[in-house]
């Protein structure tokens, strides 16, 4: 739903279909190669235009102060980008469906939906490239959500080559564990020298995730879940976890396995999308 002063936009999940760590840089960041694809499942964000100049979050995320909330930070970042628009404000409401700390991009996706949505609502006229550059200051994954197209990412994740992997069906499951990204990337056993390959070379190979072994070493719940899931289909970790996923050729197969999931495990079934639902929705009303 989109109007002149009110709009509701999706904030979709993503998967890292593969993730390879190529090097550790002097600044502490890691060089990587990964393939992002969106899912037709995610959070939802409602916006209401105001003229107060205030950013008001109508609901909060437990344990996350407003000033650290990526939704709030993205709105303030855009608001402060030009003084001309400083009188605009917004009331923002989040409907949360994606698991926090799951590696499916919830926070980054939320930030991107806010940048794209408020740019439209406030009629700022910034290009996607400009919004992506702003978003990069909030997190390495924000630009891919702003651009809204499946992509091969290199560098620290900022160098994007758009592509169109097969839009398969996925079962995404999350064990009851919260994974620290810092723990994963600081682990001395994390592979950091996977050779860089071209996209064509990578697409023709069996896919994997260099973070998976380290995550399984630290979190037995992840290892157990992957071992269970791989009985039914190829399965692996997304990002640094905690979510694991398996791919299927159709929705019915994915739902059948979902119905068998172990107790204490949450999840969902969704289809891969090479154009994000955020941009599909916004395009209908532009």
Backbone as a ProteinNet text record, in pm:
[ID]
protein_1_A
[PRIMARY]
XXXXXXXXXXXXXXXXXXXXXXXXXXXXXXXXXXXXXXXXXXXXXXXXXXXXXXXXXXXXXXXXXXXXXXXXXXXXXXXXXXXXXXXXXXXXXXXXXXXXXXXXXXXXXXXXXXXXXXXXXXXXXXXXXXXXXXXXXXXXXXXXXXXXXXXXXXXXXXXXXXXXXXXXXXXXXXXXXXXXXXXXXXXXXXXXXXXXXXXXXXXXXXXXXXXXXXXXXXXXXXXXXXXXXXXXXXXXXXXXXXXXXXXXXXXXXXXXXXXXXXXXXXXXXXXXXXXXXXXXXXXXXX
[TERTIARY]
85.4	0	88.5	64	142.4	49	62.2	-12.6	80.6	22.3	104.7	171.8	107.6	162.2	184.3	147.9	157.4	198.7	279.6	318.6	364.6	346.8	394.7	482.9	605	700.3	760.2	789.5	857.2	1005	1058.6	1201	1250.8	1291.3	1310.2	1438.2	1435.7	1554.8	1646.5	1770.4	1865.1	1933.4	1989.2	2078.9	2213.6	2319.2	2449.4	2456.2	2436.1	2434.8	2572.3	2677.6	2811.4	2883.8	2989.2	3066.9	3209.8	3304.8	3445.4	3527.6	3620	3707.1	3842.9	3883.2	4004.1	4127.9	4106.5	4221.9	4172.7	4263.9	4236.3	4318.6	4252.1	4320	4387.7	4473.7	4546.1	4452.2	4335.7	4240.5	4149.7	4171.7	4093.7	3975.5	3933.7	3823.9	3872.2	3777.7	3811.3	3766.9	3854.6	3817.8	3735	3626.7	3540.6	3478.8	3422.4	3341.8	3214.1	3100.6	2973.8	2866.9	2764.6	2652.5	2526.9	2467.4	2345.7	2223.1	2121.4	1990.5	1884.3	1780.5	1672.5	1571	1488.5	1379.4	1246.6	1139.3	1007.7	943.3	1023.3	979.5	1063.7	1001.6	1079.6	994.7	1053.9	983.5	897.9	824.6	742.8	755.6	767.4	784.4	677.9	609.4	505.1	557.5	534.6	580.1	459.6	465.7	368	443.1	419.3	486.9	438.4	531.2	496.4	577.9	536.8	609	673.3	694.3	749.9	901.9	961.3	1106.3	1155.7	1064.6	1101.2	1090.2	1179.7	1171	1117.3	997.9	932.5	915.9	977.6	960.4	840.5	739.4	615.9	628.3	731.3	760.9	911.8	956.7	1099.2	1139.4	1267.2	1321.8	1381.9	1340.3	1387.8	1540.8	1593	1736.4	1815.5	1745.8	1815.3	1772.2	1859.6	1825	1794.1	1707.3	1665.5	1784.4	1882.4	1996.1	2080.7	2069.9	2145.3	2061.3	1934.2	1843.5	1873.3	1900	1936.4	1824	1700.7	1588.3	1598.8	1619.8	1632.5	1757.1	1868.6	1993.8	1982	1914.4	1897.9	1811.2	1702.8	1613.6	1685.7	1762.1	1835.4	1944.9	2010.7	2115.1	2058.2	1944.4	1880.9	1830.3	1770.5	1716.9	1827.1	1943.1	2054.1	2137	2102.8	2181.8	2171.2	2058.2	2042.5	1953	1995.4	1920.6	1783.3	1767.6	1640.3	1525.6	1556.4	1452.3	1444.7	1511.6	1517.2	1382.4	1287.5	1155.3	1069	1105.3	1029.8	1058.5	956.8	973.1	892.6	888.7	813.1	785.1	668.9	638.4	663.7	737.8	780.1	742.2	678.8	638.8	694.8	761.7	822.8	739.4	706.4	651	764.5	811.1	931.8	897	951.8	934.3	1068.4	1172.7	1302.9	1374.3	1442.3	1513.8	1634.3	1652.9	1770.5	1892.9	2005.4	2127.8	2122.2	2041.8	2024.1	2107.7	2172.4	2249.8	2166.6	2039.7	1953	1932.6	2009.9	2014.2	1905.8	1838.8	1725.4	1754	1857.1	1887.8	1929.8	2014.7	2058.6	1942.7	1854.2	1736.8	1645.2	1626.1	1544.5	1600	1731.4	1795.2	1775.3	1789.9	1774.8	1631.3	1534.4	1394	1361.7	1419.6	1398.4	1459	1580.9	1644.3	1563.9	1526.3	1451.7	1311.4	1245.1	1107.9	1098	1182.9	1175.4	1225.3	1319.3	1360.4	1240.6	1155.1	1033.7	929.9	905.9	801.3	835.8	963	1007.2	1040.2	1028.2	1054.5	1193.8	1293.5	1429.8	1497.5	1456.5	1509.5	1650.8	1698.7	1833	1831.1	1938.8	1949.9	1979.5	1959.6	1993.5	2141.8	2225.9	2370.1	2402.2	2335.9	2357.4	2307.7	2191.4	2137.9	2227.2	2280.2	2368.6	2495.6	2548.3	2668.8	2641.9	2524.8	2486.4	2473.5	2408.7	2384.1	2510.5	2615.6	2741.6	2797.3	2766.6	2813.5	2741.1	2628.1	2551.5	2587.8	2642.4	2678.2	2709.1	2798.2	2846.1	2735.8	2630.2	2524.4	2411.7	2411.4	2300.5	2293.2	2405.1	2395.3	2325.6	2346.4	2282.6	2131	2083.7	1939.9	1885.5	1963.7	1922.3	1911.1	2009.5	2008.4	1897.1	1869.4	1753.3	1765.3	1886.2	1907.2	2010.9	1985.4	2082.6	2219.1	2323.5	2455.1	2566.6	2673.7	2801.5	2877.7	2920.3	2987.2	3131.7	3218.2	3361	3409.5	3540.2	3594.3	3546.9	3495.3	3434.2	3283	3241.1	3099.9	3041.5	3126	3075.5	3085.9	3166.9	3183.1	3082.1	2981.4	2867.9	2865	2840.9	2814	2677.6	2580	2445	2438.1	2361.3	2349.9	2213.7	2185.8	2054.3	2067.2	2098.4	2099.6	1958.1	1947.1	1815.2	1734.3	1606.8	1519	1454.1	1532.7	1486.9	1403	1345.3	1274.4	1369.9	1356.2	1447.4	1371.6	1423.2	1381.6	1491.4	1453.3	1548.2	1513.2	1610.2	1588	1689.8	1645.1	1734.5	1727.5	1841.1	1844.5	1837.5	1812.6	1803.1	1943.3	2009.4	2143.8	2167	2239.9	2276.7	2426.9	2465.3	2605.9	2668.8	2785	2860.9	2946.7	2919.3	2999.6	3146.1	3169.4	3306.8	3381.7	3313.8	3377.1	3419.4	3332.6	3361.7	3481.8	3481	3586.9	3718.8	3714	3838.5	3896.7	3824.8	3873.2	3997.2	4107.1	4228.8	4211.6	4108.2	4086.4	3997.6	3952.1	3871.6	3958.4	3916.2	3993.2	4001.2	4120.4	4138.8	4220	4233.4	4317.9	4252.9	4119.4	4052.1	4082.1	4130.6	4168.9	4049.7	4077	3973.2	3951.3	3825	3788.2	3690.2	3675.4	3576.8	3437.5	3337.8	3199.9	3161.7	3202	3170	3229.6	3352.6	3415.8	3339.8	3300.4	3230.2	3091.8	3024.3	2889.2	2890.2	3002.8	3010.1	3054.9	3083.8	3132.6	3025.6	3050.4	2966.5	2990.6	2882.9	2895	2914.7	2984.4	3008.6	3017.7	3051.4	3062.1	3183.3	3284	3407.3	3385.9	3275.7	3249.5	3188.8	3143.1	3059.5	3133.3	3255.6	3325.6	3350.9	3391.2	3416.4	3288.2	3177.9	3049.7	3009.7	3025.5	2990.1	3079.3	3206.9	3297.7	3253.5	3200.9	3159.7	3017.8	2933.8	2791	2743.5	2737.6	2698.8	2556.6	2471.6	2333.5	2328.7	2421.2	2426.5	2472.4	2575.1	2623.7	2514.4	2443.8	2337.2	2226.8	2192.3	2084.1	2123.6	2246.6	2293.1	2295.4	2343.4	2346.3	2205.9	2108.6	1969.9	1916.8	1942.9	1883.6	1942.7	2070.9	2138	2086.7	2010.6	1946.3	1845.3	1791.4	1681.7	1724.1	1827.2	1869.4	2003.4	2077.1	2201.6	2175.1	2252.7	2228.1	2358.5	2350.9	2469.4	2427.3	2526.7	2508.8	2491.8	2413.5	2410.3	2484	2570.8	2649.6	2731.8	2729	2792.5	2688.7	2568.9	2462.9	2385.6	2292.7	2278.5	2190.6	2126.7	2034.8	2110.4	2052.3	2099.7	1986.5	2022.1	1918.4	1945.9	1838.3	1846.3	1764	1807.6	1738.3	1657.7	1544	1451.5	1402.4	1353.6	1303.9	1161.6	1087.1	949.2	909.9	801.1	753.3	709	642.6	587.1	695.9	807.3	916.9	972.3	988.6	1041.2	946.1	818	720.1	710.6	725.5	721.8	834.5	954.8	1067.8	1049.2	994.8	969.2	877.5	780.8	686.6	753.2	872.7	945.5	1053.2	1066.2	1179.2	1184.1	1304.6	1319.9	1253.5	1216.8	1159.3	1264.3	1217.5	1309	1374.8	1334.9	1391.6	1282.2	1310.6	1216.6	1258.1	1171.3	1208.7	1094.3	1120.1	1019.6	1060.5	965.3	987.4	968.8	1059.1	1050	1117.6	1081	1143.4	1250.1	1358.8	1460.7	1407.4	1448	1403.1	1523.8	1541.2	1652.9	1623.4	1495.5	1456.4	1386.1	1431.9	1377.2	1231.8	1157.1	1016.7	1001.5	1102.4	1098.1	1084.8	1168.3	1166.1	1047.2	1005.4	885.6	764.5	753.9	641.3	651.3	768.4	784.6	759.7	798.9	781.2	632.9	547.1	403.9	343.2	407	348.8	433.7	539.3	627.5	574.5
-119.6	0	123.9	213.7	336.5	452.4	559.4	680.2	798.9	920.2	1040.2	1063.2	1016.1	1041	913.5	799.3	674.3	562.5	470.4	359	241	121.6	-1	-72.3	-103.7	-165.9	-291.9	-392.2	-511.3	-484.4	-562.6	-558	-702.4	-746.8	-890.5	-947.8	-1080.3	-1154.1	-1175.8	-1213.4	-1255.9	-1382.8	-1453	-1564.9	-1537.4	-1583.7	-1593.3	-1733.5	-1743.6	-1875.6	-1940.5	-1858.1	-1904.5	-1789.5	-1821.8	-1719.6	-1770.8	-1698.8	-1738.2	-1620.3	-1649	-1547.4	-1555	-1446.8	-1447.9	-1393	-1303	-1242.1	-1157.2	-1130.8	-1034.3	-910.4	-793.6	-669.1	-609.8	-513.6	-449.1	-375.9	-330.5	-257.4	-351	-482.2	-578.2	-637	-572.1	-624.9	-741.4	-822.3	-938.5	-918.6	-956.7	-963.4	-1090.5	-1079.1	-1194.7	-1196.9	-1310.9	-1327.7	-1399.6	-1341	-1400.8	-1373.2	-1456.2	-1442.1	-1419.3	-1299.6	-1262.9	-1293.1	-1353.1	-1362.3	-1329.6	-1258.6	-1220.5	-1333.7	-1325.4	-1418.6	-1342.8	-1411.1	-1346.8	-1358.8	-1331.6	-1336.8	-1237.2	-1169.7	-1076.2	-994.8	-887.3	-793.4	-700.1	-614.1	-513	-382.9	-272.8	-143.1	-46.9	16.2	114.2	254.2	345.1	483.5	577.6	680.9	790	921.7	1001	1129.9	1228.3	1299.5	1407.8	1531.6	1643.9	1769.8	1822	1732.8	1773.4	1774.6	1709.7	1694.8	1585	1513.2	1407.4	1269.6	1180.4	1039.2	963.9	907	839.1	690.6	605.5	462	419.4	361.6	326.2	197.3	118.5	1.2	-16	-79.4	-94.3	-241.5	-265	-400.6	-420.3	-526	-552.1	-553.5	-477.2	-476.4	-387.6	-315.2	-227.1	-82.5	1.6	142.3	212	311	380.4	429.3	487.9	546.9	442.3	314	206.8	127.6	159.6	89.4	132.3	36.1	69.7	141.7	116.3	188.2	337.1	367.7	507	571.3	499.1	554.2	583.7	494.7	517	639.5	654.3	769.4	900.6	903	1024.7	1054.7	950.3	968.8	1035.1	987.4	1044.8	1185.2	1204	1334.7	1441.1	1402.3	1497.6	1513.5	1435	1439.9	1576.8	1641.3	1776.2	1856	1977.3	2061.2	2098.4	2095	2134.5	2046.6	1919.2	1824.9	1802.2	1887.9	1864.2	1882.5	1949.9	1968.2	1844	1750.8	1627.3	1533.4	1463	1359.7	1238.1	1139.6	1018.8	940.7	874.5	771.1	637.1	549.8	424.4	307.7	207.5	87.9	-35.6	-119.1	-241.8	-362.9	-445.2	-578	-677.2	-738.3	-821.1	-967.6	-1026.5	-1169.1	-1241.9	-1169.9	-1232.3	-1248.6	-1361.6	-1382.6	-1290.1	-1233.6	-1149.8	-1239.3	-1194.8	-1273.2	-1400.8	-1400.9	-1522.1	-1528.8	-1417.6	-1417.3	-1400.2	-1357.7	-1335.9	-1187.3	-1102	-960.9	-873.5	-914.8	-838.7	-692.6	-662	-523	-441.9	-499.7	-430.3	-406.8	-505.7	-491.1	-381.8	-378.6	-272.8	-135	-118.9	10	49.7	-46	-16.8	20.5	-49.9	-17	123	163	298.6	401.7	377.7	472.6	486	372.9	374.9	430.9	388	432	580.4	630.6	772.3	861.2	813.1	888.5	911.1	809.5	820.6	910.8	885.8	958.6	1106.3	1135	1272.8	1341.5	1265.5	1319.2	1382.9	1310.3	1362.8	1345.3	1245.1	1227.8	1173.7	1109.3	1051.8	923	897.8	775.4	657.4	536.3	417.7	415.5	461.8	464.4	557.2	671.5	764.5	705.5	641.4	578.8	463.7	387.3	276	327.4	439.1	497	541.5	602.2	637.4	511	410.1	287	215.1	228	160.8	206.6	329	378.6	310.7	244.8	174.2	26.4	-28.5	-169.9	-217	-316.3	-361.8	-423.6	-479.2	-545	-450.3	-328.1	-237	-203.1	-177.5	-141.9	-245.4	-374.9	-475.4	-469.9	-442.2	-430.1	-302.4	-195.7	-71.4	-93.7	-158.5	-181	-277.5	-376	-462	-564.4	-599.2	-700.3	-801	-929.8	-1031.7	-995.5	-1023.1	-977.3	-1062.3	-1066.6	-1121.6	-1006.9	-1025.2	-918.1	-955.9	-856.6	-874.9	-760.9	-758.3	-660	-695.2	-596	-624	-641.2	-650.3	-667.4	-551.5	-451.3	-329.8	-331.6	-421.9	-428.7	-528.8	-478.5	-560.9	-583.6	-708.9	-744.3	-812	-747.7	-802.3	-928.7	-1025.9	-1153	-1215	-1328.2	-1390.1	-1541	-1580.5	-1723.4	-1780.9	-1910.8	-1974.5	-1939.2	-1912.6	-1873.8	-1999	-2068.9	-2193.9	-2166.4	-2274.3	-2266.7	-2306.4	-2238.6	-2261.4	-2286.2	-2377.1	-2395.5	-2334.1	-2235.9	-2165.9	-2198.2	-2248.4	-2288.1	-2222	-2189.8	-2127	-2202.4	-2253.8	-2316	-2208.3	-2250.6	-2155.3	-2115.7	-2036.4	-1991.3	-1857.8	-1767.7	-1638.5	-1639.3	-1617.2	-1627.1	-1488.5	-1475.3	-1351.1	-1349.5	-1253.4	-1240.1	-1214.9	-1136.9	-1107.2	-1234.2	-1325.3	-1450.7	-1529.9	-1532.8	-1608.2	-1548.4	-1417	-1355.3	-1340.6	-1354.2	-1349.2	-1486.5	-1591.9	-1726.9	-1755.4	-1801.1	-1827.7	-1939.9	-2022.4	-2133.5	-2096.4	-1972.4	-1929.8	-1927.6	-1994.1	-1986.5	-1841.5	-1798.8	-1660.2	-1653	-1763.4	-1764	-1841.8	-1846.7	-1912.3	-1834.6	-1900.3	-1827.9	-1754.5	-1634.7	-1560.1	-1622.9	-1639.1	-1694.5	-1600.5	-1618.2	-1538.2	-1586.6	-1503.2	-1541.8	-1666.3	-1673.1	-1791	-1917.6	-1908.4	-2023.8	-2065.9	-1967.6	-1997.1	-2056	-2004.9	-2053.8	-2198.8	-2243	-2378.2	-2481.9	-2436.3	-2526	-2554.5	-2657.4	-2680.5	-2567.4	-2513.6	-2394.8	-2430.5	-2341	-2361.5	-2229	-2236.5	-2119.4	-2139	-2053	-2066.9	-2049.1	-1985.9	-1965.1	-2088.4	-2183.3	-2291	-2378	-2418.5	-2508.4	-2440.3	-2312.7	-2239.4	-2226.4	-2194.9	-2182.1	-2315.4	-2423.7	-2555.6	-2592.9	-2552.7	-2581	-2510	-2388.3	-2309	-2339.8	-2378.2	-2393.7	-2529.3	-2625.7	-2761.8	-2767.1	-2671	-2667.9	-2649.9	-2569.6	-2547.5	-2674.1	-2737.3	-2861.2	-2967.9	-2982.3	-3082.5	-3054.2	-2926.8	-2891.6	-2914.8	-2880.7	-2905.9	-3055.7	-3134	-3279	-3335.8	-3279.2	-3324	-3282.3	-3157.7	-3102.7	-3163.2	-3196.9	-3247.6	-3386.4	-3450.3	-3576.1	-3557.2	-3434.4	-3409.4	-3330.3	-3248.3	-3164	-3100.6	-3051	-2979	-2865	-2857.8	-2760.8	-2696.3	-2569.4	-2499.2	-2374.2	-2308.5	-2188.2	-2067.7	-1967.9	-1839.3	-1735	-1658.7	-1559.1	-1622.9	-1560.6	-1621.2	-1691.6	-1713.7	-1784.3	-1690.2	-1746	-1885.5	-1966.1	-1900.3	-1972.7	-2064.9	-2181	-2272.2	-2289	-2328.6	-2339.3	-2457	-2506.4	-2612.1	-2568.4	-2607.8	-2565.6	-2680.2	-2642.8	-2739.3	-2686.6	-2777.4	-2737.6	-2684	-2715.1	-2665.5	-2641.8	-2567.5	-2527.6	-2647.8	-2743.8	-2857.6	-2938.9	-2964	-3039.4	-2966.4	-2835.9	-2756.7	-2759.3	-2746.8	-2746.1	-2882.7	-2988	-3121.9	-3140.8	-3096.2	-3108.3	-3013.5	-2895.9	-2799.5	-2860.5	-2939.2	-3001	-3104.4	-3148.6	-3249	-3188.7	-3057.3	-2993.1	-3029.8	-3035.9	-3070.8	-2967.3	-3008.3	-2914.9	-2812.8	-2693.4	-2587.6	-2514.8	-2547.5	-2484.7	-2403.2	-2276.6	-2192	-2183.4	-2127.4	-2115.3	-2078.9	-2085.6	-2050.8	-2108.5	-2112.7	-2154	-2031.5	-2010.8	-1893.6	-1923.5	-1844.2	-1858.8	-1752.2	-1790.1	-1693.7	-1595.1	-1469.1	-1362.8	-1281.1	-1262.8	-1182.5	-1033.3	-996.5	-857.4	-857.9	-774.4	-780.2	-734.1	-786.4	-748.7	-600.2	-538.8	-394.1	-319.8	-354	-282.7	-324.5	-448.7	-490.7	-410.4	-389.6	-313.9	-166.4	-109.1	34.3	64.2	-27.9	-7.9	4.1	-64.5	-61.6	77	156.8	285.6	404.6	378.6	489.3	555.9
0	0	0	-92.8	-99.3	-131.1	-59.7	-87.9	-86.6	-82	-82	52.6	160	293	372.9	317	391	296.1	341.1	256.7	342.3	288.6	351.6	250.1	290.6	199.4	261.9	178.9	230.4	258	350.1	382.9	376.8	256.4	232.5	292.5	309.9	350.9	231.3	261.4	158.3	202.2	106.3	133.7	69.8	134.6	69.5	9.2	-122.1	-185	-179.7	-182.3	-145.1	-78.2	-1.7	68.1	86.3	25.7	34.4	85.5	177.3	236	166.3	102.4	20.3	90.6	187.4	255.4	371.4	463.8	570.5	543.9	543.1	510	633.9	609	718.6	813.6	761	846.5	926.1	912.4	989.3	915.7	807.4	727.7	641.3	596	513.8	369.5	276.8	135.5	114.4	39.6	21.3	-117.7	-150	-271.2	-228.9	-261.1	-219.8	-323.7	-324.5	-417.7	-335.8	-351.5	-281.1	-367	-306.1	-369.3	-264.8	-307.7	-216.6	-204.1	-100.1	-79.7	-78.7	-116.7	-116.1	22.7	124.2	263.4	340.7	437.6	515.8	610.9	660.6	746.6	661.6	730.2	662.5	740.1	668.2	734	682.9	777.3	745.7	775.4	682.2	695.5	692.3	774.8	767.2	765.6	662.7	647.5	753.3	815.1	906.8	870.2	924	900.5	1028.3	1123.3	1252.5	1253.2	1153.3	1152.9	1244.1	1308.8	1402.4	1337.5	1376.9	1339	1459.3	1444.9	1556.6	1524.7	1605.1	1590.8	1674.2	1608.2	1677.4	1756.2	1727.3	1811	1817.1	1921.4	1945.8	1936	1912.4	1916.6	2054.9	2121.7	2257.6	2263	2357.3	2379.6	2286	2195	2100	2125.8	2182.3	2203	2070.4	2075.1	1952.9	1871.8	1938.5	1867.5	1796.4	1839.2	1774.2	1675.3	1667.2	1576.8	1433.2	1345.3	1207.3	1132.7	1171.5	1110.1	1141.9	1268	1310.7	1250.4	1254.4	1201.7	1052.4	977.3	833.7	806.8	882.8	864.2	895.2	1004.9	1040.1	938.2	889.7	789	664.2	619.3	500.7	529	644.7	682.3	686.8	736.8	751.3	624.8	520.9	397.8	330.7	344.7	290.5	383.5	416.9	510.4	456.2	323.7	261.9	310	338.8	376.3	527.9	605.6	749	816.6	750.3	810.9	798	708.3	692.7	809.2	849.7	950.2	910.7	997.5	966.9	1094.3	1093.9	1191.8	1124.5	1190.4	1127.4	1218.4	1157.1	1232.1	1163.9	1240.5	1188.4	1226.7	1127.8	1154.3	1133.3	1244.2	1241.9	1219.9	1112.7	1085.2	1076.2	1039.2	1020.6	1153.7	1174	1300.3	1310.9	1428.9	1452.1	1467.7	1412.8	1420.6	1340.5	1234.4	1156.4	1030	992.6	869.3	744	761.7	645.5	617.3	686.5	650.4	705.9	813.1	863.3	888.6	967.8	1000.5	879.7	794.7	673.3	579	567.6	482	535.2	666.9	727	694.3	709.9	681.9	536.3	445.2	302.6	268.9	326.2	300	349.4	462	512.6	417.3	371	278.2	149	92.1	-34.7	-14.3	93.8	118.6	148.5	237.3	272.6	159.2	80.3	-38.9	-130.2	-142.5	-223.5	-155.2	-27	45	61.4	86.7	104.1	-28.8	-138.4	-273.3	-282.3	-231.5	-232	-367.3	-444.2	-578.7	-585.7	-477.8	-482.3	-564.5	-637.6	-716.8	-626.3	-679.6	-601.7	-567.7	-658.9	-630.9	-514.4	-511	-399.7	-268.5	-272.2	-151.6	-105.7	-201.5	-166.3	-99.8	-148.7	-89	54.4	76.7	213.2	298.5	241.9	316	356.4	279	309.4	443.7	483.6	613.2	729.1	699.6	802.5	811.2	702.3	700.8	561.1	550.7	419.9	334.7	398.7	322.2	281.7	334.2	303.4	154.4	84.3	-57.4	-144.6	-119.4	-203.7	-187.7	-66.2	-45.1	-109.4	-106.8	-173.4	-323.5	-382.8	-527.6	-567.9	-483.2	-504.5	-615.2	-654.1	-757.5	-708.7	-737.2	-699.5	-756.5	-679	-721.7	-664	-738.9	-696.2	-631.8	-506.2	-433.5	-404.6	-417.9	-389.7	-300.9	-274.9	-181.4	-41.8	32.2	161.8	146	20.1	-10.7	-88.2	-116.8	-180.5	-333.3	-389.4	-534.9	-590.2	-659.8	-700.7	-851	-890.2	-1029.4	-1032.1	-1094.2	-1093	-1178.1	-1131.2	-1201.8	-1170.3	-1233	-1218.1	-1192.9	-1069.5	-1038.6	-1046.8	-1055.1	-1061.8	-936.8	-958.5	-847.9	-787.2	-707	-646.4	-521.5	-468.6	-341.6	-229	-116	-5	124.8	201.2	339.8	426.2	507.5	594.1	739	813.6	952.1	1044.4	1165.8	1263.8	1397	1443.3	1576	1684.1	1807	1917.4	1964.5	1884.2	1917.6	1848.9	1914.9	1856	1830.2	1706.1	1666.3	1658.6	1718	1711.8	1585.4	1497.2	1375.8	1409.6	1516	1556.4	1595.9	1666.4	1706	1582.8	1482.2	1360.3	1287.4	1267	1187.1	1263.5	1394.2	1472.6	1499.3	1460.7	1486.5	1400.7	1460.6	1382.4	1280.4	1297.5	1204.6	1085.6	1081.4	966.8	840.6	732.7	607.6	558.7	524.2	479.9	350.5	283.5	163.2	48.6	46.3	-65.4	-193	-297	-419.2	-480.9	-530.1	-600.8	-738	-773.3	-903.4	-972.3	-1102	-1174.5	-1138.8	-1166.1	-1138.9	-1217.9	-1343.4	-1424.7	-1363.6	-1314	-1250.6	-1124.6	-1045.8	-921.3	-946.9	-1048.2	-1077.7	-1125.2	-1180.7	-1235.9	-1132.1	-1009.3	-905.1	-800.6	-720	-603.2	-504	-446.4	-362.1	-215.2	-145.1	-3.2	70.2	199.3	284.9	375.3	359.9	437.3	587.4	626.7	769.3	835.4	754.7	809.4	911.6	881.7	974.5	1108.1	1105.2	1228.9	1310.6	1242.6	1312.9	1375.5	1300.5	1354.6	1472.6	1468.9	1579.9	1707.8	1692.7	1808.8	1854.3	1759.5	1789	1737.9	1829.8	1790.7	1737.3	1778.8	1730.5	1578.7	1526	1381.6	1310.4	1364.8	1304.3	1302.5	1413.3	1420.4	1318.4	1302.7	1211.8	1065.9	1030.9	894.3	865.8	961.1	942.2	922.9	993.5	975.9	839	801.3	679.8	552.3	557.8	438.6	398.9	487.3	450	336.5	326.6	233.7	110	123.6	11.1	45.3	-56	-26.8	71.2	177	283.9	327.8	367.6	416.4	494.4	548.4	629	537.3	581.1	511.1	593.9	530.4	601.1	710.9	830.3	947	1034.8	980.6	1052	1143.8	1221.4	1256.5	1161.1	1061.8	974	878.7	855.5	753	652.4	530.3	428	336.1	277	176.5	56.8	-61.5	-183.4	-242.3	-299.8	-358.3	-492.5	-575.1	-707	-702.4	-594.6	-586.9	-442	-425.7	-293.5	-210.2	-274.9	-202.2	-132.3	-202.4	-141.5	-19	-32.2	78.8	198.1	171.7	280.9	348.7	270.4	329.2	430.4	395.3	488.3	607.3	581	688.7	794.8	750.4	844.1	934.4	897.1	974.6	1064.8	1064.9	1133.5	1281.7	1337.2	1478.5	1569.6	1688.4	1786	1827.2	1861.3	1902.6	1787.4	1664.8	1545.9	1477.5	1447.4	1375	1229	1144.9	1004.8	914.7	784.2	684.2	549.7	458.1	319.6	231	136.7	49.2	-83.9	-184.1	-315.3	-335.9	-401.5	-438	-540.6	-528.4	-619	-662.9	-791.6	-841.8	-843.1	-829.2	-803.5	-668.5	-575.8	-440.8	-438.5	-341.2	-327.2	-297	-234.9	-210.6	-342.5	-438.4	-566.4	-652.3	-640.2	-712.2	-665.8	-534.5	-478.9	-515.2	-498.5	-525.9	-673.5	-759.9	-904.7	-941.2	-868.2	-898.3	-878.2	-795.7	-759.3	-798.5	-874.9	-914.4	-1040.5
[MASK]
++++++++++++++++++++++++++++++++++++++++++++++++++++++++++++++++++++++++++++++++++++++++++++++++++++++++++++++++++++++++++++++++++++++++++++++++++++++++++++++++++++++++++++++++++++++++++++++++++++++++++++++++++++++++++++++++++++++++++++++++++++++++++++++++++++++++++++++++++++++++++++++

